[in-house]
Coordinates of C-alpha atoms in Angstrom, one line a residue:
M23 CA 0.0 0.0 0.0
R24 CA 1.7 3.2 -1.2
R25 CA 1.8 6.1 1.2
L26 CA 2.4 9.8 0.6
P27 CA 4.9 11.7 2.8
S28 CA 3.3 13.0 5.9
T29 CA 2.5 16.7 6.0
N30 CA 3.8 17.6 9.5
P31 CA 5.6 14.7 11.1
S32 CA 6.8 16.7 14.2
N33 CA 3.2 17.7 15.0
R34 CA 2.0 14.2 14.4
A35 CA 4.6 12.6 16.7
S36 CA 4.3 15.0 19.6
R37 CA 0.5 14.8 19.5
R38 CA 0.6 11.0 19.3
Y39 CA 3.0 10.6 22.1
F40 CA 1.1 13.1 24.3
L41 CA -2.1 11.2 23.9
Q42 CA -0.5 7.8 24.4
S43 CA 1.2 9.1 27.6
I44 CA -1.9 9.9 29.4
G45 CA -3.0 6.3 28.9
A46 CA -6.5 4.7 29.1
L47 CA -6.1 4.5 33.0
G48 CA -5.0 8.1 33.4
L49 CA -8.3 9.8 32.5
A50 CA -9.4 10.9 36.0
G51 CA -9.2 14.6 36.4
V52 CA -9.7 15.3 32.8
F53 CA -11.4 18.4 33.6
R54 CA -8.0 20.1 34.1
P55 CA -7.9 23.1 31.6
T56 CA -5.3 23.5 28.9
Q57 CA -4.2 26.5 27.1
S58 CA -6.4 27.4 24.1
D59 CA -5.0 26.8 20.7
S60 CA -5.1 29.3 17.8
A61 CA -8.7 28.2 17.0
V62 CA -11.1 31.0 17.8
G63 CA -14.1 30.4 20.1
A64 CA -17.2 32.6 20.4
D65 CA -19.3 34.3 23.0
F66 CA -22.5 32.5 23.9
C67 CA -25.9 33.5 22.6
T68 CA -25.0 36.9 21.0
T69 CA -27.9 36.9 18.5
G70 CA -31.6 37.5 18.9
D71 CA -32.7 38.5 22.3
G72 CA -29.6 37.0 23.9
K73 CA -31.5 34.9 26.4
A74 CA -30.3 31.4 27.2
T75 CA -33.0 28.7 27.4
T76 CA -33.0 25.3 29.3
L77 CA -32.0 22.6 27.0
F78 CA -35.0 20.4 26.0
I79 CA -34.3 16.8 27.2
P80 CA -36.5 14.1 25.5
G81 CA -38.6 12.0 27.8
D82 CA -40.6 8.8 27.2
S83 CA -43.1 10.6 25.0
G84 CA -43.5 13.7 22.9
Y85 CA -40.8 15.5 20.9
L86 CA -37.8 13.2 20.4
G87 CA -39.2 10.9 23.0
R88 CA -37.6 7.6 23.7
L89 CA -39.8 4.9 22.1
A90 CA -38.8 1.2 22.9
L91 CA -39.9 -1.0 20.1
R92 CA -39.3 -4.3 21.9
G93 CA -40.0 -6.3 18.7
K94 CA -43.6 -4.7 18.3
P95 CA -44.9 -3.2 15.1
L96 CA -45.0 0.6 14.8
T97 CA -46.7 3.0 12.4
L98 CA -44.6 6.1 11.6
I99 CA -46.5 8.8 9.9
A100 CA -44.8 11.6 7.9
S101 CA -47.1 14.5 8.2
A102 CA -47.7 18.0 9.6
V103 CA -45.7 18.4 12.8
G104 CA -48.6 19.3 15.1
A105 CA -48.2 20.8 18.6
L106 CA -44.6 21.2 19.8
P107 CA -43.4 21.8 23.4
P108 CA -43.1 25.5 24.3
G109 CA -40.0 27.1 22.9
I110 CA -39.1 24.3 20.5
V111 CA -38.1 25.4 17.0
H112 CA -38.8 22.8 14.3
G113 CA -39.9 22.7 10.7
P114 CA -43.5 22.2 9.4
I115 CA -43.4 18.4 9.1
A116 CA -42.3 15.5 11.3
Y117 CA -42.5 11.8 11.8
R118 CA -45.4 11.1 14.2
A119 CA -46.3 7.9 16.1
Q120 CA -48.6 6.6 18.7
H121 CA -47.3 3.8 21.1
K122 CA -49.0 2.5 24.2
G123 CA -51.2 5.4 24.4
R124 CA -48.4 8.0 24.0
D125 CA -47.9 10.4 21.2
Y126 CA -44.4 11.0 19.6
I127 CA -42.9 13.5 17.3
N128 CA -39.7 12.3 15.6
P129 CA -39.4 9.6 18.2
T130 CA -35.9 8.3 19.3
L131 CA -36.4 4.5 18.5
V132 CA -34.9 2.4 21.1
V133 CA -33.9 -1.0 19.8
R134 CA -32.2 -4.0 21.3
R135 CA -29.5 -5.7 19.2
G136 CA -31.1 -8.8 17.5
E137 CA -34.7 -7.5 17.8
R138 CA -37.0 -7.5 14.9
V139 CA -37.9 -4.1 13.6
Q140 CA -41.4 -3.7 11.9
I141 CA -42.2 -0.3 10.8
E142 CA -45.0 0.9 8.5
L143 CA -44.3 4.3 7.0
V144 CA -47.4 6.2 6.1
N145 CA -47.0 9.3 3.8
R146 CA -49.4 12.1 4.5
L147 CA -47.2 14.7 2.8
D148 CA -47.9 16.2 -0.6
K149 CA -44.8 14.7 -2.2
P150 CA -43.3 11.2 -2.3
T151 CA -41.0 10.2 0.5
I152 CA -39.0 7.2 1.9
A153 CA -37.2 6.7 5.2
H154 CA -33.6 5.7 5.3
W155 CA -32.2 3.9 8.4
H156 CA -28.8 5.6 8.4
G157 CA -26.0 3.2 9.4
L158 CA -28.1 0.1 9.9
A159 CA -27.1 -3.0 7.9
V160 CA -30.2 -3.9 6.1
D161 CA -31.1 -5.1 2.5
T162 CA -32.0 -2.8 -0.3
H163 CA -35.8 -3.2 0.3
N164 CA -35.4 -1.9 3.9
D165 CA -32.6 0.6 3.3
G166 CA -34.8 3.4 1.9
A167 CA -32.2 4.6 -0.4
G168 CA -34.6 6.4 -2.8
M169 CA -35.0 3.6 -5.2
N170 CA -38.5 2.8 -3.7
L171 CA -40.7 5.8 -3.0
V172 CA -43.9 6.1 -1.1
A173 CA -46.5 8.2 -2.9
P174 CA -48.8 10.6 -1.0
G175 CA -51.4 8.7 0.7
E176 CA -49.6 5.4 0.4
S177 CA -47.5 3.3 2.9
Y178 CA -44.4 1.1 2.9
A179 CA -43.5 -1.7 5.2
Y180 CA -40.1 -2.3 6.7
D181 CA -39.2 -5.6 8.3
F182 CA -35.6 -6.4 9.4
A183 CA -33.4 -7.6 12.3
A184 CA -31.3 -5.0 14.0
T185 CA -28.0 -6.9 13.9
D186 CA -25.5 -3.9 14.3
R187 CA -23.4 -3.0 17.2
G188 CA -24.9 -0.7 19.9
A189 CA -24.6 2.9 18.7
L190 CA -26.6 6.1 18.0
Y191 CA -27.9 5.7 14.4
W192 CA -30.6 7.9 12.8
Y193 CA -33.3 7.9 10.3
H194 CA -34.2 10.6 7.6
P195 CA -36.0 10.9 4.3
H196 CA -34.2 9.9 1.1
P197 CA -36.3 10.7 -2.0
H198 CA -33.9 11.8 -4.7
G199 CA -34.4 15.5 -5.3
E200 CA -36.3 16.1 -2.1
T201 CA -34.0 14.8 0.6
A202 CA -32.7 18.2 1.7
R203 CA -36.0 19.9 1.8
Q204 CA -37.8 17.2 3.7
M205 CA -35.1 16.8 6.3
Y206 CA -34.7 20.6 6.8
N207 CA -38.5 20.8 7.1
G208 CA -38.4 18.4 10.0
L209 CA -38.2 14.7 9.1
Y210 CA -35.4 13.2 11.2
G211 CA -35.0 11.1 14.3
A212 CA -32.4 9.1 16.3
I213 CA -32.0 5.3 16.7
A214 CA -30.6 4.1 20.0
L215 CA -29.4 0.6 19.3
E216 CA -28.5 -1.1 22.7
D217 CA -26.3 -4.1 23.4
D218 CA -24.2 -5.7 26.2
D219 CA -21.4 -3.2 25.7
E220 CA -23.8 -0.3 26.2
D221 CA -25.2 -2.0 29.3
S222 CA -21.7 -2.4 30.8
L223 CA -20.8 1.2 30.1
R224 CA -23.9 2.5 31.7
K225 CA -23.5 0.3 34.7
A226 CA -19.8 1.3 35.1
L227 CA -20.5 5.1 35.0
D228 CA -24.1 5.2 36.4
L229 CA -25.4 6.6 33.1
V230 CA -29.1 7.1 32.8
P231 CA -30.6 8.3 29.5
G232 CA -32.0 11.8 29.9
R233 CA -30.2 12.5 33.1
S234 CA -26.4 11.8 32.8
E235 CA -26.6 10.4 29.2
I236 CA -27.8 13.3 27.0
A237 CA -28.6 13.0 23.3
L238 CA -27.9 16.2 21.4
V239 CA -29.5 16.5 18.0
M240 CA -28.0 19.6 16.2
Q241 CA -29.6 21.4 13.3
D242 CA -29.0 24.9 11.8
R243 CA -32.0 26.8 10.5
K244 CA -32.8 30.1 8.9
A245 CA -34.4 32.8 10.9
D246 CA -37.7 32.5 8.9
S247 CA -37.5 28.7 9.0
S248 CA -38.2 28.5 5.3
Y249 CA -36.4 26.3 2.8
L250 CA -35.7 28.6 -0.1
P251 CA -32.3 27.5 -1.5
S252 CA -30.3 29.7 -3.7
A253 CA -28.3 28.5 -6.7
A254 CA -25.2 28.3 -4.4
D255 CA -27.2 26.3 -1.8
L256 CA -28.2 23.8 -4.5
M257 CA -24.6 23.3 -5.4
H258 CA -22.9 23.4 -2.0
G259 CA -25.5 22.8 0.7
F260 CA -28.1 24.8 2.7
F261 CA -26.8 26.7 5.7
G262 CA -28.9 28.1 8.5
D263 CA -28.4 31.3 10.6
E264 CA -28.8 29.7 14.0
L265 CA -28.0 26.2 15.5
Y266 CA -30.6 24.5 17.6
V267 CA -29.9 21.7 20.0
N268 CA -32.9 19.4 20.5
G269 CA -34.9 22.2 19.0
T270 CA -33.6 24.6 21.6
R271 CA -31.9 28.0 20.8
C272 CA -29.1 29.2 23.1
P273 CA -29.5 26.1 25.3
Y274 CA -27.9 25.5 28.7
L275 CA -28.0 22.4 30.9
D276 CA -27.5 22.3 34.7
V277 CA -25.0 19.6 35.7
A278 CA -23.3 18.2 38.7
S279 CA -19.7 17.3 39.5
R280 CA -19.8 13.8 37.9
V281 CA -19.2 12.2 34.4
Y282 CA -21.7 13.0 31.7
R283 CA -22.1 11.2 28.3
L284 CA -23.0 13.4 25.4
R285 CA -24.3 11.6 22.3
I286 CA -24.1 14.1 19.4
L287 CA -25.9 13.9 16.0
N288 CA -25.1 16.4 13.3
A289 CA -28.4 16.8 11.6
C290 CA -27.5 20.0 9.7
N291 CA -28.1 19.9 6.0
A292 CA -24.5 20.9 5.2
R293 CA -22.6 22.4 8.1
T294 CA -19.5 20.7 9.5
L295 CA -18.9 21.4 13.2
R296 CA -15.5 21.7 15.0
L297 CA -16.5 20.8 18.5
A298 CA -14.6 21.8 21.6
L299 CA -15.2 22.6 25.3
R300 CA -14.2 25.9 26.8
G301 CA -14.1 26.7 30.5
S302 CA -13.6 30.0 32.4
A303 CA -10.9 32.3 31.1
S304 CA -11.3 30.6 27.7
A305 CA -9.3 27.6 28.8
R306 CA -9.8 24.5 26.7
I307 CA -11.3 21.6 28.6
P308 CA -10.4 18.1 27.2
F309 CA -13.0 15.5 26.7
I310 CA -13.0 11.7 26.1
V311 CA -14.1 10.2 22.8
I312 CA -15.7 6.9 23.4
G313 CA -17.6 6.2 20.2
N314 CA -18.8 7.3 16.8
D315 CA -21.2 6.2 14.0
G316 CA -20.5 2.5 14.5
G317 CA -20.5 2.3 18.2
L318 CA -18.1 2.3 21.2
L319 CA -14.4 2.5 20.5
P320 CA -12.1 -0.2 21.9
A321 CA -10.7 2.3 24.4
P322 CA -11.1 5.9 25.4
Q323 CA -9.3 8.6 23.5
R324 CA -8.6 12.0 25.1
A325 CA -9.2 14.9 22.7
E326 CA -9.6 18.7 22.8
Q327 CA -11.7 19.1 19.6
A328 CA -13.4 17.0 17.0
F329 CA -14.8 17.6 13.6
V330 CA -18.3 16.3 13.1
A331 CA -19.7 16.5 9.6
T332 CA -23.3 16.3 8.4
A333 CA -24.8 12.8 9.4
E334 CA -21.8 11.8 11.7
R335 CA -22.3 11.0 15.3
L336 CA -19.8 11.6 18.1
D337 CA -20.0 9.9 21.6
I338 CA -18.0 11.7 24.3
L339 CA -17.6 11.7 28.1
V340 CA -17.2 15.0 29.9
D341 CA -15.6 14.5 33.4
L342 CA -16.8 17.2 35.8
R343 CA -15.6 15.6 39.0
D344 CA -13.1 18.4 39.6
A345 CA -15.3 21.3 38.3
P346 CA -16.2 23.7 41.1
V347 CA -19.8 24.7 41.6
G348 CA -20.5 27.9 39.7
E349 CA -18.2 26.8 36.7
T350 CA -19.8 27.2 33.3
L351 CA -18.4 25.2 30.3
V352 CA -19.3 26.0 26.7
L353 CA -19.6 23.4 24.0
E354 CA -18.7 25.4 20.9
S355 CA -17.8 25.1 17.2
L356 CA -14.4 26.5 16.7
A357 CA -13.3 28.6 13.7
F358 CA -11.8 26.8 10.8
D359 CA -11.2 27.1 7.1
P360 CA -14.2 25.4 5.4
M361 CA -12.1 24.9 2.3
H362 CA -14.6 25.6 -0.4
T363 CA -12.2 25.6 -3.2
E364 CA -14.6 24.5 -5.9
T365 CA -13.5 27.4 -8.2
T366 CA -9.9 27.1 -9.5
G367 CA -7.9 29.9 -8.0
A368 CA -10.1 30.6 -5.1
T369 CA -8.3 32.3 -2.2
A370 CA -8.6 31.4 1.4
T371 CA -10.5 34.7 2.0
E372 CA -13.0 33.9 -0.7
H373 CA -13.8 30.5 0.5
A374 CA -13.7 31.4 4.1
A375 CA -16.7 33.7 3.4
H376 CA -18.5 31.0 1.6
D377 CA -21.8 31.8 3.3
H378 CA -24.4 31.3 0.7
G379 CA -26.4 34.2 2.2
S380 CA -26.3 32.7 5.8
A381 CA -25.8 35.1 8.7
W382 CA -23.5 32.3 10.1
P383 CA -21.1 31.4 7.4
E384 CA -19.6 27.9 7.6
G385 CA -16.3 27.9 9.6
I386 CA -17.2 30.9 11.8
A387 CA -17.0 30.2 15.5
R388 CA -20.3 29.7 17.4
A389 CA -21.0 28.8 21.0
L390 CA -23.6 26.0 21.0
L391 CA -24.4 24.8 24.5
Q392 CA -23.6 25.9 28.1
L393 CA -22.9 23.3 30.8
R394 CA -23.6 25.0 34.2
V395 CA -22.2 23.3 37.2
R396 CA -24.9 23.7 39.9
E397 CA -24.2 20.9 42.3
H398 CA -21.4 18.9 44.0
V399 CA -22.1 15.2 44.3
V400 CA -20.1 12.3 45.5
Y401 CA -19.1 10.2 42.5
D402 CA -16.6 7.4 42.7
R403 CA -17.0 5.7 39.4
H404 CA -13.9 5.1 37.1
I405 CA -13.9 5.4 33.4
P406 CA -13.2 1.9 32.1
S407 CA -10.0 1.3 30.1
S408 CA -11.8 -0.6 27.4
F409 CA -15.4 -0.5 26.1
S410 CA -15.7 -3.0 23.2
S411 CA -13.9 -5.5 21.2
V412 CA -13.4 -4.3 17.5
V413 CA -11.3 -6.8 15.5
P414 CA -9.4 -5.2 12.6
T415 CA -10.4 -6.6 9.3
D416 CA -7.8 -8.6 7.5
T417 CA -6.8 -6.7 4.4
S418 CA -4.0 -9.1 3.2
N419 CA -6.0 -10.1 0.2
A420 CA -8.1 -7.0 -0.3
R421 CA -8.5 -5.4 -3.6
E422 CA -7.8 -1.6 -3.7
R423 CA -10.5 0.5 -5.6
P424 CA -9.9 4.1 -6.3
F425 CA -12.6 6.9 -6.0
R426 CA -11.9 10.4 -7.2
L427 CA -14.2 13.1 -5.8
G428 CA -14.4 16.1 -8.1
F429 CA -16.3 19.0 -9.6
N430 CA -16.8 19.6 -13.3
K431 CA -19.2 21.4 -15.6
G432 CA -21.3 22.5 -12.6
R433 CA -21.8 19.0 -11.1
W434 CA -20.2 16.9 -8.4
R435 CA -18.7 13.7 -9.7
I436 CA -17.3 10.4 -8.5
N437 CA -14.7 8.9 -10.8
D438 CA -16.0 11.6 -13.3
R439 CA -19.5 10.2 -13.2
V440 CA -22.6 11.9 -12.0
F441 CA -25.3 10.1 -10.1
V442 CA -28.0 8.3 -12.3
M443 CA -30.7 6.4 -10.5
G444 CA -30.8 2.8 -11.7
E445 CA -27.2 2.6 -12.8
T446 CA -24.7 0.4 -11.0
P447 CA -21.2 1.6 -11.8
I448 CA -19.6 -0.6 -9.0
E449 CA -19.9 -4.3 -8.5
V450 CA -18.4 -5.9 -5.4
A451 CA -18.2 -9.6 -4.9
R452 CA -20.2 -11.1 -2.0
D453 CA -18.2 -11.9 1.1
S454 CA -15.2 -9.9 -0.2
T455 CA -13.0 -7.2 1.4
E456 CA -12.0 -4.1 -0.5
I457 CA -9.9 -1.0 0.4
W458 CA -11.6 2.1 -1.0
L459 CA -9.1 4.8 -1.8
L460 CA -11.0 8.2 -1.6
R461 CA -9.1 11.1 -3.3
N462 CA -10.6 14.6 -2.9
Y463 CA -9.0 17.0 -5.3
H464 CA -7.7 20.4 -4.1
T465 CA -10.3 22.2 -6.2
S466 CA -13.2 20.8 -4.3
M467 CA -14.8 21.0 -0.8
P468 CA -15.0 18.7 2.2
H469 CA -17.3 15.8 1.5
A470 CA -19.0 13.6 4.1
M471 CA -19.1 10.2 2.3
H472 CA -21.7 7.7 3.5
L473 CA -21.9 4.0 2.5
H474 CA -25.4 2.6 2.7
G475 CA -25.8 -0.9 4.4
F476 CA -22.3 -1.4 5.8
H477 CA -19.8 -0.1 8.3
F478 CA -16.1 0.4 7.4
E479 CA -12.7 1.0 9.0
I480 CA -10.7 4.1 8.3
L481 CA -7.1 2.8 7.5
E482 CA -5.4 6.1 7.2
R483 CA -5.5 9.8 6.2
E484 CA -2.7 11.4 4.1
T485 CA -2.0 14.9 3.2
S486 CA -4.7 16.3 5.5
P487 CA -5.0 20.0 6.0
D488 CA -2.6 21.2 8.8
F489 CA -5.4 22.2 11.1
V490 CA -6.8 18.6 10.8
H491 CA -3.5 16.8 10.8
A492 CA -2.4 18.5 14.0
H493 CA -4.9 16.3 15.9
A494 CA -3.9 13.0 14.5
I495 CA -3.4 10.3 17.1
D496 CA -1.3 7.7 15.2
E497 CA 1.2 7.4 12.5
R498 CA -1.5 6.8 9.9
G499 CA -3.0 10.3 10.3
R500 CA -6.2 9.2 11.9
L501 CA -8.3 11.2 14.4
A502 CA -9.7 10.0 17.6
A503 CA -13.2 9.7 16.1
D504 CA -11.8 7.7 13.1
L505 CA -11.2 4.6 15.1
G506 CA -13.6 1.7 15.4
R507 CA -16.3 1.4 12.8
K508 CA -17.9 4.2 10.7
D509 CA -20.7 4.7 8.2
T510 CA -19.8 8.2 7.3
V511 CA -16.3 9.8 6.8
L512 CA -15.4 13.5 6.1
V513 CA -12.9 13.7 3.3
W514 CA -11.1 17.1 3.0
P515 CA -9.8 18.8 -0.1
G516 CA -6.0 18.3 -1.0
E517 CA -3.7 20.5 0.9
R518 CA -2.4 23.5 -1.0
R519 CA 1.4 23.5 -0.9
D520 CA 4.2 24.8 -3.3
S521 CA 3.1 22.2 -5.7
V522 CA -0.5 21.0 -6.0
R523 CA -1.2 17.6 -4.5
N524 CA -4.2 15.4 -4.4
A525 CA -5.5 14.7 -0.9
V526 CA -5.1 10.9 -0.7
F527 CA -7.1 8.9 1.9
R528 CA -7.5 5.3 2.6
P529 CA -10.4 5.7 4.9
A530 CA -12.7 2.9 3.9
N531 CA -11.7 -0.6 4.4
V532 CA -15.1 -2.1 3.6
R533 CA -16.0 -5.5 4.5
V534 CA -19.1 -6.5 2.5
P535 CA -20.6 -9.8 3.6
L536 CA -24.2 -10.2 2.4
P537 CA -25.4 -13.3 4.2
Q538 CA -28.5 -14.9 2.8
S539 CA -30.6 -13.9 5.8
R540 CA -30.1 -10.3 4.8
A541 CA -30.2 -10.6 1.1
R542 CA -33.5 -12.5 1.4
G543 CA -32.5 -14.9 -1.3
W544 CA -31.9 -12.1 -3.9
R545 CA -28.9 -12.7 -6.3
H546 CA -27.9 -9.1 -6.1
D547 CA -28.4 -6.1 -3.8
A548 CA -28.0 -2.6 -4.8
W549 CA -26.3 0.0 -2.5
R550 CA -25.5 3.6 -2.5
E551 CA -22.3 5.5 -1.8
S552 CA -23.2 9.1 -1.5
C553 CA -22.1 12.6 -0.2
V554 CA -24.5 13.4 2.5
I555 CA -24.1 17.2 2.2
L556 CA -27.8 17.7 1.3
T557 CA -28.2 19.9 -1.8
L558 CA -31.4 18.7 -3.5

């Protein structure tokens, strides 16, 4: 496997050895602040009326409520949103459900690994739709990739087994040409898939969903809440003016001196977030990355920041045992170069201001959530040194397949081809292992690439931008959240140096077993690899 020279070996080595030196067993007292780096933060709640609001926490019903399926059938209705809790900002439509006498809006579906999932999607919208179970390993019929659509007034039956690892997955519409509009207007929800590893973590750290384990669904929206994309939005993605967490603007959460788990879903149409924690006097507060799209990592990884692209999930622990009562932490998105270099010759200044008419251009710092320490409690739990067993895939006989991400003649392309429904440009042998080499050219933009139906491993990142590469944790250029399994990966444009280079990644070591139980006896199954920056 050929490797390009690393961009900044001294930064890579020093960062790697620092992270290794703290060790999995040295995570106590992680609250200790560090000096802020050059990434710029932002003041909290500086727009609108400037008033902070208590973060909405989903309960066992209502908006984003936790709905345990327990193998029972469920009817999910795509319709007008109906009545929302006071202060919640949401679009005009939603997924609605009734279960055991309780009403739900965009329910968080709680599923046990191995359970049967039976869902009937009823379309009461005025346009076709379909629901995609993002990250779940299901066959084409159940995937909801847009090849099957539900007409207005019709319904569609899903029936599959939840065989994946415990993790935070999610569901959203996927009708070609309407995905971005329907999702922005309110069709999205989380899936909490639980297994023995999840049980062990919760027991070890006394984590309770809704109390010390908090799901954070993040979406940016325009001030008038309308979806009226410009020509630039249709090309590059739709950006909102404000970010809402669980539908809450300028949210804060009262916390105690203990460990909290934050399970973050980036449900923005196109915005990438550079998440970090800041304490008093702008000191950076490290956190612990414990999981991502595909579930818990093998071991905890200390980090000071993490990029989370559209559709990605980040699972972190925030250790507040040493935080004094009265301390306020801010979860923020740091400033960064969004690298919109689609136009040859674009300068850093030009693409840094690539705002598409948004009052909050991508890459501009924004404070997202306050954590206010209000109570001191006795908490003697210890963060485990390991969470889960993730066996690396054997790549000794893997075929390497290149993918070139580019922009030409006003359209995004993979291997110089545009998407055409019904075409199958890639055929992969059943039960094979392939290494997918994703190359994103320098005249491009960051792409969040999602593979339907499977998880993959990120093998390495090469020629990453310096502000990304500085946070690599191993000699292969991987970030803390790259470990374990993934279903979505952010691929950056090539680094601009004295000579132009292509950004070369080997992020997707994709194992593609299609057992007969999943393929339902079909000879072939069709899958999609797509960029999840929603533009249509």
